[in-house]
Short mmCIF file of C-alpha atoms in Angstrom, two decimals:
data_model
loop_
_atom_site.label_atom_id
_atom_site.label_comp_id
_atom_site.label_asym_id
_atom_site.label_seq_id
_atom_site.Cartn_x
_atom_site.Cartn_y
_atom_site.Cartn_z
CA MET K 18 -27.91 -14.14 29.45
CA SER K 19 -28.62 -16.32 26.45
CA ALA K 20 -27.08 -15.47 23.11
CA PRO K 21 -29.37 -13.58 20.72
CA ALA K 22 -31.08 -15.68 18.10
CA ASP K 23 -29.69 -15.61 14.59
CA PRO K 24 -31.62 -13.42 12.14
CA TRP K 25 -33.70 -15.34 9.63
CA PHE K 26 -31.23 -14.57 6.84
CA GLN K 27 -28.16 -15.91 8.70
CA ALA K 28 -28.02 -18.99 6.50
CA LEU K 29 -28.22 -16.86 3.35
CA PHE K 30 -24.83 -15.17 3.66
CA ALA K 31 -22.50 -16.11 0.81
CA ASP K 32 -19.80 -18.67 1.51
CA ARG K 33 -17.19 -16.15 0.35
CA ILE K 34 -17.72 -14.11 3.54
CA GLY K 35 -18.33 -17.02 5.90
CA GLY K 36 -21.75 -18.37 4.98
CA ALA K 37 -23.98 -19.27 7.91
CA ASN K 38 -21.07 -18.57 10.27
CA TYR K 39 -20.68 -14.96 9.14
CA GLY K 40 -20.13 -12.62 12.09
CA LYS K 41 -19.54 -15.45 14.57
CA GLY K 42 -15.77 -15.65 14.37
CA THR K 43 -13.69 -14.75 17.40
CA GLU K 44 -10.41 -13.94 15.63
CA ILE K 45 -9.39 -10.32 16.06
CA TYR K 46 -7.89 -8.50 13.05
CA LYS K 47 -4.31 -7.35 13.58
CA PHE K 48 -5.08 -3.66 13.25
CA GLU K 49 -8.01 -3.98 15.66
CA LYS K 50 -5.65 -5.49 18.22
CA ILE K 51 -3.38 -2.49 17.78
CA LYS K 52 -6.29 -0.07 18.21
CA ARG K 53 -7.34 -1.80 21.42
CA ALA K 54 -3.79 -1.79 22.76
CA LYS K 55 -3.46 1.93 21.97
CA ARG K 56 -6.68 2.71 23.82
CA LYS K 57 -5.50 0.73 26.85
CA ALA K 58 -2.08 2.40 26.84
CA LEU K 59 -3.72 5.83 26.75
CA ALA K 60 -6.11 4.88 29.56
CA ASP K 61 -3.40 3.31 31.75
CA HIS K 62 -0.83 6.07 31.15
CA PRO K 63 -2.61 9.36 30.39
CA GLU K 64 0.57 11.21 31.35
CA ARG K 65 2.58 9.46 28.62
CA LYS K 66 2.30 10.62 25.00
CA LEU K 67 1.54 7.86 22.52
CA LEU K 68 4.35 7.65 19.97
CA ASP K 69 2.37 6.40 16.98
CA PHE K 70 4.45 4.90 14.17
CA GLY K 71 1.58 2.68 13.06
CA ILE K 72 -0.41 5.12 10.92
CA GLY K 73 0.00 4.37 7.22
CA GLU K 74 -1.38 7.56 5.72
CA ASN K 75 0.14 10.93 4.82
CA ASP K 76 0.03 13.47 7.64
CA ASP K 77 -0.22 16.57 5.42
CA MET K 78 -3.11 17.97 3.38
CA ALA K 79 -2.96 18.19 -0.38
CA ASP K 80 -1.07 21.17 -1.77
CA ALA K 81 -2.95 24.50 -1.49
CA THR K 82 -3.06 24.89 -5.27
CA VAL K 83 -4.78 21.52 -5.59
CA ARG K 84 -7.32 22.35 -2.90
CA GLU K 85 -8.02 25.66 -4.61
CA ALA K 86 -8.54 23.86 -7.90
CA LEU K 87 -11.02 21.51 -6.21
CA SER K 88 -12.98 24.48 -4.89
CA ARG K 89 -13.13 26.09 -8.33
CA GLU K 90 -14.13 22.92 -10.11
CA ALA K 91 -16.72 21.97 -7.49
CA ASN K 92 -18.58 25.19 -8.25
CA LYS K 93 -18.90 24.47 -11.97
CA VAL K 94 -22.28 23.14 -12.99
CA GLU K 95 -20.75 20.95 -15.68
CA ASN K 96 -18.93 18.91 -13.01
CA ARG K 97 -22.07 17.96 -11.10
CA GLY K 98 -22.89 14.71 -12.89
CA TYR K 99 -21.65 11.16 -13.16
CA ALA K 100 -18.06 10.79 -14.35
CA ASP K 101 -18.43 7.14 -15.41
CA ASN K 102 -14.99 6.02 -16.63
CA GLY K 103 -13.35 9.39 -16.16
CA VAL K 104 -12.86 12.85 -17.60
CA GLN K 105 -10.41 13.23 -20.45
CA ASN K 106 -8.52 16.02 -18.67
CA TYR K 107 -7.38 13.63 -15.93
CA LYS K 108 -6.43 10.93 -18.44
CA ASP K 109 -4.46 13.49 -20.44
CA ALA K 110 -2.68 14.68 -17.29
CA ALA K 111 -1.87 11.07 -16.36
CA ALA K 112 -0.38 10.49 -19.82
CA GLU K 113 1.68 13.69 -19.52
CA PHE K 114 2.89 12.57 -16.08
CA MET K 115 3.93 9.13 -17.31
CA LEU K 116 5.84 10.67 -20.24
CA ARG K 117 7.52 13.41 -18.18
CA GLN K 118 8.38 11.26 -15.15
CA PHE K 119 9.23 7.93 -16.78
CA GLY K 120 9.52 8.50 -20.53
CA VAL K 121 6.54 6.15 -21.02
CA LYS K 122 4.22 7.10 -23.88
CA LEU K 123 0.60 6.08 -23.38
CA ASP K 124 -2.57 6.70 -25.34
CA PRO K 125 -4.74 8.70 -22.89
CA VAL K 126 -7.91 7.35 -24.49
CA SER K 127 -7.26 3.61 -24.67
CA GLU K 128 -4.36 2.93 -22.28
CA ILE K 129 -5.43 4.85 -19.16
CA CYS K 130 -8.57 4.66 -17.00
CA HIS K 131 -9.11 6.27 -13.61
CA CYS K 132 -9.96 4.40 -10.43
CA ILE K 133 -11.60 5.62 -7.23
CA GLY K 134 -8.33 5.02 -5.43
CA SER K 135 -6.18 2.01 -6.24
CA LYS K 136 -7.99 -0.29 -3.79
CA PRO K 137 -11.08 -0.77 -6.01
CA ALA K 138 -8.80 -1.46 -8.97
CA TYR K 139 -7.32 -4.46 -7.12
CA ALA K 140 -10.85 -5.69 -6.48
CA MET K 141 -11.92 -5.29 -10.11
CA LEU K 142 -8.88 -6.61 -11.98
CA PRO K 143 -9.37 -10.20 -10.73
CA ALA K 144 -12.95 -9.98 -12.03
CA CYS K 145 -11.46 -9.48 -15.50
CA PHE K 146 -9.54 -12.77 -15.39
CA ILE K 147 -10.30 -15.12 -12.52
CA ASN K 148 -12.66 -18.08 -12.92
CA PRO K 149 -13.15 -20.77 -10.25
CA GLY K 150 -9.91 -22.75 -9.88
CA ASP K 151 -7.67 -20.05 -11.36
CA VAL K 152 -4.72 -18.76 -9.33
CA THR K 153 -3.48 -15.29 -8.43
CA LEU K 154 0.15 -15.06 -7.35
CA MET K 155 0.45 -12.59 -4.45
CA THR K 156 3.54 -11.38 -2.61
CA VAL K 157 3.45 -11.41 1.21
CA PRO K 158 3.61 -9.39 3.30
CA GLY K 159 1.52 -7.08 1.16
CA TYR K 160 -1.79 -5.48 0.31
CA PRO K 161 -4.38 -8.31 0.30
CA VAL K 162 -7.30 -6.93 -1.76
CA ALA K 163 -6.58 -8.66 -5.08
CA GLY K 164 -6.18 -11.94 -3.23
CA THR K 165 -9.40 -11.44 -1.28
CA TRP K 166 -11.34 -10.85 -4.48
CA THR K 167 -9.66 -13.81 -6.19
CA ARG K 168 -11.08 -16.01 -3.43
CA TYR K 169 -14.48 -14.31 -3.67
CA LEU K 170 -14.53 -15.30 -7.34
CA GLY K 171 -13.71 -18.94 -6.61
CA GLY K 172 -10.03 -18.66 -7.39
CA GLU K 173 -7.01 -19.51 -5.27
CA VAL K 174 -4.13 -17.42 -3.97
CA HIS K 175 -0.55 -18.65 -4.02
CA ARG K 176 1.58 -16.66 -1.58
CA LEU K 177 5.11 -15.64 -2.54
CA ALA K 178 7.11 -14.83 0.58
CA LEU K 179 9.29 -11.71 0.39
CA LYS K 180 12.42 -12.72 2.29
CA GLU K 181 15.30 -10.50 3.29
CA GLU K 182 17.85 -12.95 1.88
CA ASN K 183 16.21 -12.54 -1.57
CA GLY K 184 16.25 -8.75 -1.41
CA PHE K 185 12.49 -8.85 -0.75
CA TYR K 186 11.82 -10.09 -4.30
CA PRO K 187 9.52 -13.08 -4.97
CA ASP K 188 11.07 -16.41 -5.92
CA LEU K 189 9.38 -16.87 -9.29
CA GLU K 190 11.44 -19.94 -10.16
CA GLY K 191 10.26 -21.71 -7.01
CA ILE K 192 6.57 -21.63 -7.94
CA PRO K 193 5.30 -25.21 -8.39
CA ALA K 194 4.54 -26.22 -11.97
CA ASP K 195 0.88 -27.00 -11.28
CA ILE K 196 0.42 -23.53 -9.74
CA ARG K 197 2.12 -21.81 -12.69
CA LYS K 198 -0.16 -23.69 -15.06
CA ARG K 199 -3.32 -22.41 -13.35
CA ALA K 200 -2.04 -18.91 -12.55
CA LYS K 201 -3.50 -15.97 -14.46
CA LEU K 202 -2.30 -12.98 -12.42
CA LEU K 203 0.92 -11.99 -10.69
CA VAL K 204 0.46 -8.98 -8.41
CA ILE K 205 3.67 -7.17 -7.47
CA ASN K 206 4.28 -3.92 -5.61
CA TYR K 207 7.40 -1.74 -5.92
CA PRO K 208 8.51 0.28 -4.11
CA ASN K 209 7.26 -2.46 -1.84
CA SER K 210 4.95 -1.92 1.09
CA PRO K 211 5.91 -2.71 3.77
CA THR K 212 9.50 -3.87 3.08
CA GLY K 213 10.64 -0.68 1.34
CA ALA K 214 12.46 -2.63 -1.40
CA VAL K 215 12.62 -1.01 -4.84
CA ALA K 216 12.54 -2.79 -8.17
CA THR K 217 15.50 -2.97 -10.52
CA THR K 218 15.46 -3.21 -14.29
CA ASP K 219 16.85 -6.76 -13.99
CA PHE K 220 13.99 -7.78 -11.71
CA TYR K 221 11.38 -6.31 -14.04
CA LYS K 222 13.02 -8.06 -17.01
CA ARG K 223 12.66 -11.37 -15.17
CA VAL K 224 9.01 -10.60 -14.42
CA ILE K 225 8.31 -9.83 -18.08
CA GLU K 226 10.03 -13.02 -19.24
CA PHE K 227 8.10 -15.00 -16.61
CA ALA K 228 4.84 -13.50 -17.88
CA HIS K 229 5.60 -14.34 -21.50
CA VAL K 230 6.75 -17.90 -20.79
CA HIS K 231 3.86 -18.83 -18.50
CA LYS K 232 1.13 -16.62 -20.04
CA ILE K 233 0.47 -14.71 -16.81
CA VAL K 234 -0.78 -11.11 -16.59
CA ILE K 235 1.22 -8.71 -14.41
CA VAL K 236 -0.40 -6.15 -12.12
CA GLN K 237 2.18 -3.75 -10.68
CA ASP K 238 1.08 -1.68 -7.69
CA ALA K 239 2.89 1.66 -7.98
CA ALA K 240 1.23 3.44 -5.04
CA HIS K 241 4.56 4.44 -3.47
CA ILE K 242 6.49 4.99 -6.69
CA LEU K 243 7.13 8.70 -6.14
CA LEU K 244 8.57 7.91 -2.70
CA SER K 245 11.71 6.34 -4.16
CA TYR K 246 15.06 7.20 -2.58
CA LYS K 247 17.60 5.10 -4.49
CA GLY K 248 17.84 6.92 -7.78
CA GLU K 249 14.87 8.07 -9.82
CA PRO K 250 11.50 6.29 -9.55
CA LEU K 251 11.28 3.31 -11.90
CA SER K 252 8.05 2.38 -13.64
CA PHE K 253 7.37 -1.18 -14.73
CA LEU K 254 6.19 0.23 -18.06
CA GLN K 255 9.65 1.69 -18.74
CA LEU K 256 10.86 -1.81 -19.58
CA ASP K 257 10.56 -3.14 -23.11
CA GLY K 258 7.70 -5.61 -23.32
CA ALA K 259 6.05 -4.60 -20.04
CA LYS K 260 2.98 -3.10 -21.68
CA GLU K 261 2.48 -6.33 -23.60
CA VAL K 262 2.03 -8.35 -20.39
CA GLY K 263 0.19 -6.15 -17.95
CA VAL K 264 -0.77 -2.90 -16.27
CA GLU K 265 0.55 -0.57 -13.62
CA VAL K 266 -1.76 1.01 -11.03
CA HIS K 267 -0.93 4.52 -9.81
CA SER K 268 -2.35 6.41 -6.85
CA MET K 269 -2.67 10.09 -6.03
CA SER K 270 -2.47 9.30 -2.32
CA LYS K 271 1.14 8.81 -1.31
CA GLY K 272 3.11 11.15 -3.58
CA TYR K 273 0.58 14.00 -3.59
CA ASN K 274 -0.85 13.93 -0.04
CA MET K 275 -4.28 13.09 -1.49
CA ILE K 276 -5.10 10.01 0.62
CA GLY K 277 -8.78 10.79 1.22
CA TRP K 278 -9.48 12.04 -2.29
CA ARG K 279 -9.74 8.48 -3.64
CA LEU K 280 -8.23 8.70 -7.08
CA GLY K 281 -5.69 6.86 -9.17
CA PHE K 282 -5.35 5.31 -12.61
CA VAL K 283 -4.76 1.97 -14.29
CA CYS K 284 -2.47 2.09 -17.31
CA GLY K 285 -0.83 -0.31 -19.70
CA HIS K 286 -2.06 -2.82 -22.26
CA PRO K 287 -5.20 -1.36 -23.91
CA LYS K 288 -7.11 -4.66 -23.83
CA ILE K 289 -6.55 -5.07 -20.08
CA VAL K 290 -7.43 -1.42 -19.47
CA GLN K 291 -10.59 -1.90 -21.53
CA ALA K 292 -11.57 -5.00 -19.53
CA TYR K 293 -10.97 -3.14 -16.27
CA ALA K 294 -13.04 -0.19 -17.56
CA ASP K 295 -15.92 -2.51 -18.51
CA VAL K 296 -15.99 -4.08 -15.04
CA LYS K 297 -15.65 -0.65 -13.47
CA ASP K 298 -18.53 0.68 -15.55
CA ASN K 299 -20.71 -1.96 -13.89
CA SER K 300 -19.33 -1.26 -10.42
CA ASP K 301 -19.27 2.51 -9.96
CA SER K 302 -20.13 5.76 -11.72
CA GLY K 303 -16.72 7.36 -11.45
CA GLN K 304 -15.06 9.78 -9.06
CA PHE K 305 -16.50 13.31 -8.69
CA MET K 306 -15.30 15.25 -11.73
CA ALA K 307 -14.05 18.17 -9.63
CA VAL K 308 -11.68 15.78 -7.85
CA GLN K 309 -10.38 14.53 -11.18
CA HIS K 310 -9.75 18.06 -12.49
CA ALA K 311 -7.95 19.03 -9.27
CA ALA K 312 -5.83 15.87 -9.50
CA ALA K 313 -4.98 16.73 -13.09
CA GLN K 314 -3.49 19.97 -11.83
CA ALA K 315 -1.53 18.02 -9.21
CA LEU K 316 -0.10 15.71 -11.88
CA ARG K 317 0.97 18.78 -13.85
CA THR K 318 2.83 20.19 -10.81
CA PRO K 319 5.99 18.07 -10.53
CA GLU K 320 7.39 19.95 -7.54
CA ILE K 321 4.64 18.59 -5.25
CA PRO K 322 5.93 14.98 -5.03
CA VAL K 323 9.52 16.24 -4.85
CA LYS K 324 8.66 18.03 -1.59
CA VAL K 325 6.71 15.07 -0.24
CA ARG K 326 9.57 12.68 -1.01
CA ALA K 327 12.17 14.95 0.62
CA LYS K 328 10.16 15.15 3.83
CA TYR K 329 9.68 11.40 4.24
CA LYS K 330 13.28 10.66 3.26
CA ARG K 331 14.47 13.03 6.00
CA ARG K 332 12.17 11.42 8.55
CA LEU K 333 13.23 7.91 7.60
CA GLU K 334 16.90 8.79 7.97
CA LYS K 335 16.21 10.11 11.47
CA LEU K 336 14.22 7.01 12.40
CA VAL K 337 16.89 4.61 11.13
CA SER K 338 19.49 6.44 13.20
CA ALA K 339 17.28 6.36 16.31
CA LEU K 340 16.42 2.66 16.09
CA LYS K 341 20.02 1.64 15.38
CA GLU K 342 21.01 3.46 18.56
CA VAL K 343 18.91 1.04 20.62
CA GLY K 344 19.96 -2.15 18.83
CA PHE K 345 17.65 -2.56 15.83
CA HIS K 346 19.37 -3.91 12.70
CA CYS K 347 17.93 -1.55 10.11
CA THR K 348 18.96 0.39 7.03
CA MET K 349 17.40 3.14 4.98
CA PRO K 350 14.61 1.67 2.79
CA GLY K 351 14.72 2.17 -0.95
CA GLY K 352 11.21 3.58 -1.02
CA THR K 353 7.82 4.08 0.73
CA TYR K 354 7.35 5.89 4.02
CA PHE K 355 7.76 2.66 5.99
CA LEU K 356 10.74 1.18 7.77
CA TYR K 357 10.56 -2.63 7.90
CA THR K 358 12.95 -4.06 10.44
CA LYS K 359 13.43 -7.33 12.31
CA ALA K 360 11.50 -7.47 15.56
CA PRO K 361 13.34 -7.88 18.86
CA ILE K 362 13.32 -11.44 20.18
CA GLY K 363 12.88 -10.31 23.76
CA ALA K 364 13.15 -7.62 26.41
CA GLY K 365 15.15 -8.36 29.53
CA GLU K 366 14.15 -11.83 30.74
CA ARG K 367 11.04 -11.90 28.56
CA SER K 368 11.05 -13.56 25.13
CA PHE K 369 8.75 -12.81 22.21
CA LYS K 370 7.42 -15.66 20.11
CA ASN K 371 6.65 -13.40 17.15
CA ALA K 372 6.49 -9.80 15.94
CA GLU K 373 2.92 -9.35 17.13
CA GLU K 374 3.93 -10.13 20.70
CA ALA K 375 6.84 -7.70 20.45
CA SER K 376 4.54 -5.01 19.05
CA GLN K 377 2.01 -5.43 21.84
CA TYR K 378 4.79 -5.24 24.44
CA LEU K 379 6.08 -1.94 23.00
CA ILE K 380 2.60 -0.43 23.09
CA HIS K 381 1.71 -1.56 26.60
CA GLU K 382 5.11 -0.93 28.22
CA GLN K 383 6.19 2.31 26.54
CA SER K 384 3.23 3.54 24.43
CA ILE K 385 5.22 3.04 21.22
CA CYS K 386 3.00 1.87 18.37
CA CYS K 387 4.21 0.01 15.27
CA VAL K 388 2.70 -2.70 13.07
CA PRO K 389 3.82 -6.35 13.26
CA TRP K 390 4.30 -8.58 10.22
CA ASP K 391 4.82 -12.31 10.72
CA ASP K 392 4.17 -13.47 7.14
CA ALA K 393 7.82 -13.99 6.17
CA GLY K 394 9.78 -13.74 9.40
CA ALA K 395 9.16 -11.55 12.45
CA PHE K 396 9.30 -7.90 11.41
CA LEU K 397 7.98 -4.57 12.64
CA ARG K 398 6.79 -1.78 10.37
CA TYR K 399 7.38 1.79 11.48
CA SER K 400 5.69 4.60 9.56
CA VAL K 401 7.08 8.14 9.42
CA THR K 402 3.67 9.70 8.76
CA TYR K 403 3.40 10.78 12.40
CA ILE K 404 2.23 14.32 13.23
CA ALA K 405 5.08 16.82 13.72
CA LYS K 406 4.84 20.49 12.84
CA ASP K 407 8.52 21.00 11.93
CA GLU K 408 11.96 19.37 11.86
CA ALA K 409 12.70 20.35 15.44
CA GLU K 410 9.62 18.45 16.58
CA GLU K 411 10.68 15.45 14.49
CA THR K 412 14.07 15.44 16.21
CA GLN K 413 12.43 15.76 19.63
CA LEU K 414 10.16 12.79 18.84
CA MET K 415 13.17 10.68 17.85
CA ALA K 416 14.95 11.57 21.09
CA GLU K 417 11.88 10.53 23.10
CA THR K 418 11.67 7.26 21.15
CA VAL K 419 15.31 6.45 21.90
CA ALA K 420 14.90 7.32 25.58
CA ARG K 421 11.93 4.99 25.99
CA LEU K 422 13.41 2.09 24.02
CA LYS K 423 16.77 2.28 25.80
CA GLY K 424 15.13 1.43 29.08
CA MET K 425 13.51 -1.75 27.75
CA SER K 426 16.66 -3.93 27.45
CA LEU K 427 15.59 -5.15 24.02
CA ARG K 428 17.30 -8.27 22.69
CA PHE K 429 17.87 -9.06 19.02
CA GLY K 430 18.76 -12.26 17.24
#
């Protein structure tokens, strides 16, 4: 059968998404490969439960009080319309949260603006700064959206590898001079996804100094900040001078079990927040006001993230113990609900050339799903957002994981 003819507009696609070759690529996205492998494992072994450590989203619903608030607010006629750049109640609650949790005082009018989840914020912030030829500094492995939009806008991305020997911090001093000269944004993420590293005050001080010296704006992704296990959560804006060089982006998803609600906020320097708000005002009409009011109640209920953090900390401790039992070299992460650990180099007589190959082997051979990262060494990411109704079921799942992995004769470097 001959291939279907291209539509008349095939040559009109923008170069940023592939131009005339859009839709013709054969490369399969990593997460699509995992989905296909999971489907095959389920089809080949219907008797064997899939142990899914690949899902990166909270397994619980939002707190009942927050859901009740949503229901109330959704039935108010005044919440039916466009929210534009946000309702003041949510901005006020965000300011109260930042002051209570971190001791950071922000003007809720000029230094905070909501986002429909943090993902759109990372698409819009480059639009505030990046011209063709400009550079965004991005840590890898990491969340790629700001880099994708930098390229869409004609800019370039310089990747900063997060290596274990550097504590999973970027090597700012190693950035070439010509890159530093053209760089406008440095995007960082702590607690870091997927490595689990947490920031220190010393690291943030170095970032602030770097920003001042090289005139680079900092964007700190704080999506996992409430899932911090080594001491209290640390905000970038707690450091003197941080607000002068950038913004921090917060999410309601991870710490409040509100992943599908799509809400967060950008906070920091008022001029950057204003620029983001102007771009946003020309990109969307704001999140449903009822969602914002319900989220305001969540932000004013500090016990919610305490419970969420305790649950994922407990699960991570169990997972670390289970994986160490079968030979993985892993330790408790400082934050996030991910465990990032070196991939096995082989199983029995078989060798793995990278983490992706190891991941595929685990899925096909024992229906154990995790996510490979080969950006800065061969690592596997295990998530503890699996479905388990209680602690006993968590323990049972860990025992099953150990039993399956023990029989694989995994080898580690």
